Coordinates of C-alpha atoms in Angstrom, one line a residue:
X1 CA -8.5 -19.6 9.8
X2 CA -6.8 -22.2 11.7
X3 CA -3.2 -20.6 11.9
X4 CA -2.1 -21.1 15.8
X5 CA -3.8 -24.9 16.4
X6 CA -1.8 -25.0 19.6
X7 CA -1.4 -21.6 20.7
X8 CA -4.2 -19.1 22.0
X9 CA -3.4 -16.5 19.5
X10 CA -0.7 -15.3 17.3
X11 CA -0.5 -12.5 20.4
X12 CA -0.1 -14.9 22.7
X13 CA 2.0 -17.5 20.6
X14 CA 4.4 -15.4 18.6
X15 CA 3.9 -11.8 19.9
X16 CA 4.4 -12.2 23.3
X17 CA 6.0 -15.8 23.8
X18 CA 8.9 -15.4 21.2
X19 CA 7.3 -18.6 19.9
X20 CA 8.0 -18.0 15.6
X21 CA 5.4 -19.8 13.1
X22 CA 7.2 -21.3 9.6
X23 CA 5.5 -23.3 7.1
X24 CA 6.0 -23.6 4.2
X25 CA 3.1 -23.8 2.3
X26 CA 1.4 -20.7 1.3
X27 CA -1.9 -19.7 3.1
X28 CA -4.8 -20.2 0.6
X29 CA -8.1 -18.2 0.0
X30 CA -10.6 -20.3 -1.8
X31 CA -13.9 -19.6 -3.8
X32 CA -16.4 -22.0 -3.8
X33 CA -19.6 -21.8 -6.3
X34 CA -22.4 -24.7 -5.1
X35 CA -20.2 -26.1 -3.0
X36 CA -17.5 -26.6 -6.0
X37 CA -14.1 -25.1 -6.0
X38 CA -13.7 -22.4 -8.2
X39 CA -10.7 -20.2 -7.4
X40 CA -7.9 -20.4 -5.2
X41 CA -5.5 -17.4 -4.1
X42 CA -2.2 -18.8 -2.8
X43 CA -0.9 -16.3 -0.5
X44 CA 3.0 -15.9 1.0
X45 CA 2.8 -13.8 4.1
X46 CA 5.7 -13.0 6.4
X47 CA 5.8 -10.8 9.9
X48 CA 8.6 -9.0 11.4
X49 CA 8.9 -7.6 14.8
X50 CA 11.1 -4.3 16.0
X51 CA 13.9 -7.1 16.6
X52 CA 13.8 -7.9 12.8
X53 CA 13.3 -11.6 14.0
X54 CA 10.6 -13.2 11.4
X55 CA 8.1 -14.4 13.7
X56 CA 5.6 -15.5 11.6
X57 CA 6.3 -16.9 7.8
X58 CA 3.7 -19.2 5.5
X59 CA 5.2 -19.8 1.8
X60 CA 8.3 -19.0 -0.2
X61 CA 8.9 -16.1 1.4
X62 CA 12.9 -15.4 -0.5
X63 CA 11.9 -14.6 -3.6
X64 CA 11.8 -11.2 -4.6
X65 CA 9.0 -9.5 -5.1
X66 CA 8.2 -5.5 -6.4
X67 CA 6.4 -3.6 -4.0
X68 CA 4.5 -1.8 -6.7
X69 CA 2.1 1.0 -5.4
X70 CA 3.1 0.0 -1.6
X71 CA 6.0 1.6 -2.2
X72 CA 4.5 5.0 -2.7
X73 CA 5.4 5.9 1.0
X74 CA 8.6 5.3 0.5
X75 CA 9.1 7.2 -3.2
X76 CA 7.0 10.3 -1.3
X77 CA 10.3 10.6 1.8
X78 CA 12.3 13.1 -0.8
X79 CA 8.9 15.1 -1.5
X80 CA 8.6 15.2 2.8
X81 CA 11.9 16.5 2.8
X82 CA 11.7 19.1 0.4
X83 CA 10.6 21.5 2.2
X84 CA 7.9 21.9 -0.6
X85 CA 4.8 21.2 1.7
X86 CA 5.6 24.5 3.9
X87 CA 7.3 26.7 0.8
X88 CA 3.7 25.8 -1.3
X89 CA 1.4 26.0 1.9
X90 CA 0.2 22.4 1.0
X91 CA -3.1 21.2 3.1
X92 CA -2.9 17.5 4.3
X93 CA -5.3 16.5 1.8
X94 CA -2.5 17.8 -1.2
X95 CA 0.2 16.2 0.7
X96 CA -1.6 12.9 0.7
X97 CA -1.4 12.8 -2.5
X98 CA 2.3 11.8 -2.9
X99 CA 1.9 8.7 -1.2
X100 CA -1.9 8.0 -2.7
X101 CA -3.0 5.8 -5.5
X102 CA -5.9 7.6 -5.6
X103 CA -9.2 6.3 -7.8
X104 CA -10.6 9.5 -9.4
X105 CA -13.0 10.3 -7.3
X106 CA -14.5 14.0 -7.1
X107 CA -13.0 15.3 -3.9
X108 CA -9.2 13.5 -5.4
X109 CA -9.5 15.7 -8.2
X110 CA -10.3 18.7 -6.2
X111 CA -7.3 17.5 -4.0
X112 CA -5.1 17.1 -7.5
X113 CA -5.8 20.5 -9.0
X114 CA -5.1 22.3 -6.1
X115 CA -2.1 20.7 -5.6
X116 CA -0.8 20.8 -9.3
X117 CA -1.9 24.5 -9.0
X118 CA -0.3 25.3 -6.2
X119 CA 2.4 23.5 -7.4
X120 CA 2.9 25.4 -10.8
X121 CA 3.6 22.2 -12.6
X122 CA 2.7 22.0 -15.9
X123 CA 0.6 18.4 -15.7
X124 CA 2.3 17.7 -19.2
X125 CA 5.2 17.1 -17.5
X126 CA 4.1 14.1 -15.8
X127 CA 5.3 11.0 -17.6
X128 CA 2.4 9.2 -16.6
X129 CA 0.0 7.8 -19.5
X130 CA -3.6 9.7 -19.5
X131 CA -6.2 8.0 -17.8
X132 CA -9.9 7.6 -16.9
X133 CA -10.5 8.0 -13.4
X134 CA -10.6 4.3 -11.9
X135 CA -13.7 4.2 -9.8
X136 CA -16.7 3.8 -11.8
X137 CA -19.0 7.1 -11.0
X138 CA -16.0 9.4 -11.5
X139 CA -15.3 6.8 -15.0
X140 CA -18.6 7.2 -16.0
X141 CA -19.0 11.1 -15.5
X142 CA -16.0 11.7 -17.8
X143 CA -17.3 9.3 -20.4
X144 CA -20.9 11.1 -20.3
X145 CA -19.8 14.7 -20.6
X146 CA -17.2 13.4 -23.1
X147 CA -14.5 14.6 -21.1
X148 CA -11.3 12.9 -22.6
X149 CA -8.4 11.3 -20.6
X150 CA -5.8 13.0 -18.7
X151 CA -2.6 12.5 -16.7
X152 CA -4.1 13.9 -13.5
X153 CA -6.6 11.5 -13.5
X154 CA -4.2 8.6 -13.3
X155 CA -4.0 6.3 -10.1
X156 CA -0.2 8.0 -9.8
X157 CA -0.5 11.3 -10.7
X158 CA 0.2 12.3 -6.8
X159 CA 2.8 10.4 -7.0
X160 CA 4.7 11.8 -10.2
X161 CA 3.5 15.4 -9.1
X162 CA 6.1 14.8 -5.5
X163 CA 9.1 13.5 -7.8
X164 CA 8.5 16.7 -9.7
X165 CA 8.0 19.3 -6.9
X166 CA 11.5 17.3 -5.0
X167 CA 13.6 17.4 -7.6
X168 CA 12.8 21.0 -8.3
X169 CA 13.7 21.5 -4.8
X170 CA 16.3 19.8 -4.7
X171 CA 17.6 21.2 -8.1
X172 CA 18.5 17.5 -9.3
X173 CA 16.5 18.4 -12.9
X174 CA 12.9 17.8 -13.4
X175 CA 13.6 16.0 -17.1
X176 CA 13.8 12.6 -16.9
X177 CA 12.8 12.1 -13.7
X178 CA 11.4 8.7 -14.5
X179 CA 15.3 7.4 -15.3
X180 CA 16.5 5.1 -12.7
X181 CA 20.2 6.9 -13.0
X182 CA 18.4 10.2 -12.0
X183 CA 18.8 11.6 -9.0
X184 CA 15.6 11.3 -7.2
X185 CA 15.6 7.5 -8.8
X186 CA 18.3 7.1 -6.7
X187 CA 17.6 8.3 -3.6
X188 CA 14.5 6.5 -3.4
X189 CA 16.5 3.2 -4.2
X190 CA 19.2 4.1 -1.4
X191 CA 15.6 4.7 1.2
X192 CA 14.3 1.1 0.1
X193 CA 17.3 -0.2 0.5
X194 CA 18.0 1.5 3.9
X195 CA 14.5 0.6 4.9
X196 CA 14.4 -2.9 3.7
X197 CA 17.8 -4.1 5.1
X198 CA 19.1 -4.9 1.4
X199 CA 21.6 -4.5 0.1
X200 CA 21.1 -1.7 -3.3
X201 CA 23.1 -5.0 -5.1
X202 CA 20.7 -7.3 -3.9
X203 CA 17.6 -5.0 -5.0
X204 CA 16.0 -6.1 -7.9
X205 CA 14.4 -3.2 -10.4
X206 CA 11.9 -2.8 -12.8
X207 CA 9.5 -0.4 -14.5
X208 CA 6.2 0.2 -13.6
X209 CA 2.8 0.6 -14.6
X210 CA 3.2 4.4 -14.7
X211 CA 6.4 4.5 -16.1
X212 CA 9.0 4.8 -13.0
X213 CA 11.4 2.2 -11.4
X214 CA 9.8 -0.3 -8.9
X215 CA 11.6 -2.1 -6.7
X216 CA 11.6 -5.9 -5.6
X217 CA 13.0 -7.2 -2.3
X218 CA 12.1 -10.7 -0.1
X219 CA 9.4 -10.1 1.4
X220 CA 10.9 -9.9 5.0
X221 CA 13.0 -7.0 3.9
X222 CA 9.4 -5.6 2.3
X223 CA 8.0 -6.0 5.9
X224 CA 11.0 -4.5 7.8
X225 CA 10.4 -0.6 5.4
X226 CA 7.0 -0.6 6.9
X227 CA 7.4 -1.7 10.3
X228 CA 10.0 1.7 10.0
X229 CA 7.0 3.5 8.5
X230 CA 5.1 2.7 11.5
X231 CA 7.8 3.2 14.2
X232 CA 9.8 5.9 12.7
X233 CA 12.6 5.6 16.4
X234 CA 13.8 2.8 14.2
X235 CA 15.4 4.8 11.4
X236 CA 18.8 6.4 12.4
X237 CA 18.9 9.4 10.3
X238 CA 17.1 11.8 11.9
X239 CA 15.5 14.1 8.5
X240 CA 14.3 10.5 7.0
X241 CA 13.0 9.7 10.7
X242 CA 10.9 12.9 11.0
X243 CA 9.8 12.6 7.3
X244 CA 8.4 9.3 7.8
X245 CA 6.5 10.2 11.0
X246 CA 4.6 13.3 9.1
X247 CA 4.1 10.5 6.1
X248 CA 2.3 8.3 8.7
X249 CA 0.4 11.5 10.3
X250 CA -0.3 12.9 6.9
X251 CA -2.0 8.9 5.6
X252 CA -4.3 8.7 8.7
X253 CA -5.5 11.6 8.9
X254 CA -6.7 11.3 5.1
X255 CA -7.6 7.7 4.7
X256 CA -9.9 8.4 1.7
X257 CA -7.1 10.0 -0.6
X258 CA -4.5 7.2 -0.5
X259 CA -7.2 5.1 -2.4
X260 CA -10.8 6.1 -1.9
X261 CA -13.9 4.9 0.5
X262 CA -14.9 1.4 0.5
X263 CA -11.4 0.6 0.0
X264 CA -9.2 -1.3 2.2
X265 CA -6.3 1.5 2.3
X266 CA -8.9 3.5 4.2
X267 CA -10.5 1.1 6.4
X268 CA -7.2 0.3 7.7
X269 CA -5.9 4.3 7.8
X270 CA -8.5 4.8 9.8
X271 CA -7.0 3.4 12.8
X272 CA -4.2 5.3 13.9
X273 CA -2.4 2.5 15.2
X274 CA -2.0 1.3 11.3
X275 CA 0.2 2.5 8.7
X276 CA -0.6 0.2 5.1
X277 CA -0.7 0.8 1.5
X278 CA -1.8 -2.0 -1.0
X279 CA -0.2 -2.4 -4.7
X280 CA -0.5 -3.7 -7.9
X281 CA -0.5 -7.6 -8.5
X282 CA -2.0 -8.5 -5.1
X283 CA 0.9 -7.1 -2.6
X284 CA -0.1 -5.8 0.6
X285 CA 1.8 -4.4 3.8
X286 CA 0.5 -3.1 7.0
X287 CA 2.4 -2.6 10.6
X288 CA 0.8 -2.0 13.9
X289 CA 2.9 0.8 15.7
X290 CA 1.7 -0.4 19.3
X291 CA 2.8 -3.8 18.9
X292 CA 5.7 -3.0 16.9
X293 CA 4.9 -5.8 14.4
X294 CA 4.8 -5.8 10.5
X295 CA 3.1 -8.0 8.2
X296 CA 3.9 -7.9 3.9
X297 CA 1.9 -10.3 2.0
X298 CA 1.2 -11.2 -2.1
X299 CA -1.3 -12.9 -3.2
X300 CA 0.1 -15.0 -6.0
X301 CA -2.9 -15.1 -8.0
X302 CA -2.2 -11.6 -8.5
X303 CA -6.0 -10.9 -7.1
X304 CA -6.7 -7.9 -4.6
X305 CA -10.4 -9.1 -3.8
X306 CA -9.3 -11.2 -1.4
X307 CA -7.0 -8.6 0.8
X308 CA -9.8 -7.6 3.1
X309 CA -10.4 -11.1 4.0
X310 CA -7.1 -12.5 4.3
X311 CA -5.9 -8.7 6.5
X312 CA -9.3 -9.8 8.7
X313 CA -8.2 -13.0 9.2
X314 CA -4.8 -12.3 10.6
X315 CA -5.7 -9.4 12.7
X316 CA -8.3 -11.7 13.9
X317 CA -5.3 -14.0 14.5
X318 CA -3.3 -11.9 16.8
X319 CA -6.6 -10.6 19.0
X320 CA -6.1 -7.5 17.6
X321 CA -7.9 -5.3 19.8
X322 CA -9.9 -2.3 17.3
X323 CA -12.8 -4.5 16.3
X324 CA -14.0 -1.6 14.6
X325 CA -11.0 -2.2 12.3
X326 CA -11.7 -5.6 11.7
X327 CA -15.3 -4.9 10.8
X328 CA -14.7 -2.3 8.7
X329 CA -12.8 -5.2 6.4
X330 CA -15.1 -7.7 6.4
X331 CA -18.0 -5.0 5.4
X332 CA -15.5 -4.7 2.4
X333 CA -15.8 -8.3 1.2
X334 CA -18.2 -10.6 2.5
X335 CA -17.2 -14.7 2.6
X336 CA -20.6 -14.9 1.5
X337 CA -20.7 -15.2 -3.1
X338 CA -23.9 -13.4 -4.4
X339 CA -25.0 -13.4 -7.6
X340 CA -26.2 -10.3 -9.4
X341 CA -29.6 -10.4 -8.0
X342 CA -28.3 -10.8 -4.5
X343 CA -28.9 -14.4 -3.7
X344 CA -26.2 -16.8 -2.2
X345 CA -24.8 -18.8 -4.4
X346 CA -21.6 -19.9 -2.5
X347 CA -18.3 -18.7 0.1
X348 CA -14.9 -17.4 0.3
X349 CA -13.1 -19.5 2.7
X350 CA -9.0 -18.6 4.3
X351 CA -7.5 -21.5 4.8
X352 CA -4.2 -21.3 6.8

């Protein structure tokens, strides 16, 4: 991917230099079958450093877009603060959990009955849909022992179970927790618009997929809350700065419950230097803490095939030094298209 033509490196050119990259097309991830273009996956991506100055922007980068599941750091601060990880003796793994979109597999719902155990929740009370597990060999287990859907096996379920065990703690009312005038609701609104520089007028809201408010913001804003998530020293209140760090701590340490193995939450999670979460509709956002740098990107065509590739290609754009990292994404999602027997039949190619 041909991003920097004149410069070294995005290190070297933007990171270092103060030199800033805008254009204004979108960078654009292309399948081709036989040599013939068959998909292409239009991507806006924008970089922040720990000046707030955008140094690197490709595409419309103003409009506002939801965070979806990337938010789940975020929505999981109250849960941090509760208190509830200490009152309920909560491992890491449990803790994970508010922040995870996990994908069903055997040791997340170990992790999720634990938790809801420890917990004392009743899992009716999550407002959740019921689910199959996502990942196929968990899908496929329930399906052969005829085991039927449930809210703990849905993607959010750590997620809900937090909102449930803060606003207990917090005694703001466990009903209607999913109601954006709720208390919790608004707290998380006031951290994402804290985080994100935007103003709580400026921040537009929706529903999503499992049933709670989701925010949108431009997608500088969207890399500012993780480039906080990363460097924590950058948030002035000091209970939301500690929070954070543990959140960060908590999502390395278990890479495999924020999504699953062979995903690219946990290849990146498993350099500490990294703090990402991926969500719904082909957003992605990642910071570095050494370099104090942020990157929030959405893939237009809504795809999240391509994320390996494109997060590959601009760590490979800024030297990025953990080559281990980068390999562990390109295992992920080879350029190379096989058909179902194995053979080549044609390429993924990042064009910036």
């Amino acid at each position: 991917m041909q991003i920097m033509q004149n410069y070294d490196s995005l290190r070297l050119g933007i990171l270092h230099s103060g030199r800033v990259l805008i254009l204004n097309q979108p960078i654009t991830v292309e399948d081709y079958r036989g040599g013939t273009l068959e998909n292409v996956h239009p991507s806006i991506v924008c970089a922040v450093n720990d000046q707030g100055k955008s140094i690197f922007k490709r595409g419309d980068v103003s409009h506002p877009t939801f965070y979806r599941s990337a938010m789940k750091p975020i929505q999981a601060i109250p849960a941090f603060r509760s208190g509830v990880i200490e009152d309920y003796g909560l491992s890491e793994r449990e803790a994970a959990l508010f922040t995870a979109s996990h994908r069903g597999e055997v040791y997340h719902q170990e992790a999720l009955a634990s938790l809801i155990e420890k917990l004392g929740i009743d899992e009716e009370a999550l407002i959740c849909g019921e689910a199959y597990p996502l990942n196929r060999q968990p899908r496929h287990n329930c399906l052969w022992h005829q085991q039927p859907k449930r809210k703990l096996y849905h993607n959010c379920s750590g997620k809900h179970l937090g909102f449930l065990a803060a606003s207990r703690a917090f005694d703001w009312g466990m009903d209607r927790y999913q109601d954006l005038n709720h208390p919790l609701q608004q707290e998380i609104l006031r951290l994402v618009s804290e985080l994100s520089e935007t103003r709580v007028a400026d921040i537009q809201s929706g529903k999503d997929g499992c049933g709670v408010p989701v925010h949108a913001v431009p997608l500088k804003n969207m890399a500012l809350s993780y480039l906080k998530l990363a460097c924590p020293d950058l948030i002035q209140d000091e209970a939301t700065a500690s929070a954070v760090g543990t959140i960060g701590r908590v999502m390395n340490g278990q890479p495999e419950i924020i999504a699953s193995h062979q995903f690219i939450c946990a290849a990146l999670l498993h350099d500490d230097n990294i703090i990402a979460k991926g969500g719904a509709q082909g957003v992605y956002c990642f910071a570095l803490r050494k370099e104090r740098v942020s990157f929030a990107l959405k893939v237009l065509s809504g795809s999240e095939e391509v994320w390996p590739l494109l997060v590959a290609s601009l760590l490979e754009e800024i030297a990025y030094d953990n080559q281990a990292t980068i390999d562990r994404l390109r295992s992920l999602r080879s350029p190379v298209i096989r058909n179902d027997s194995g053979e080549p039949v044609g390429e993924t190619v990042v064009r910036g």
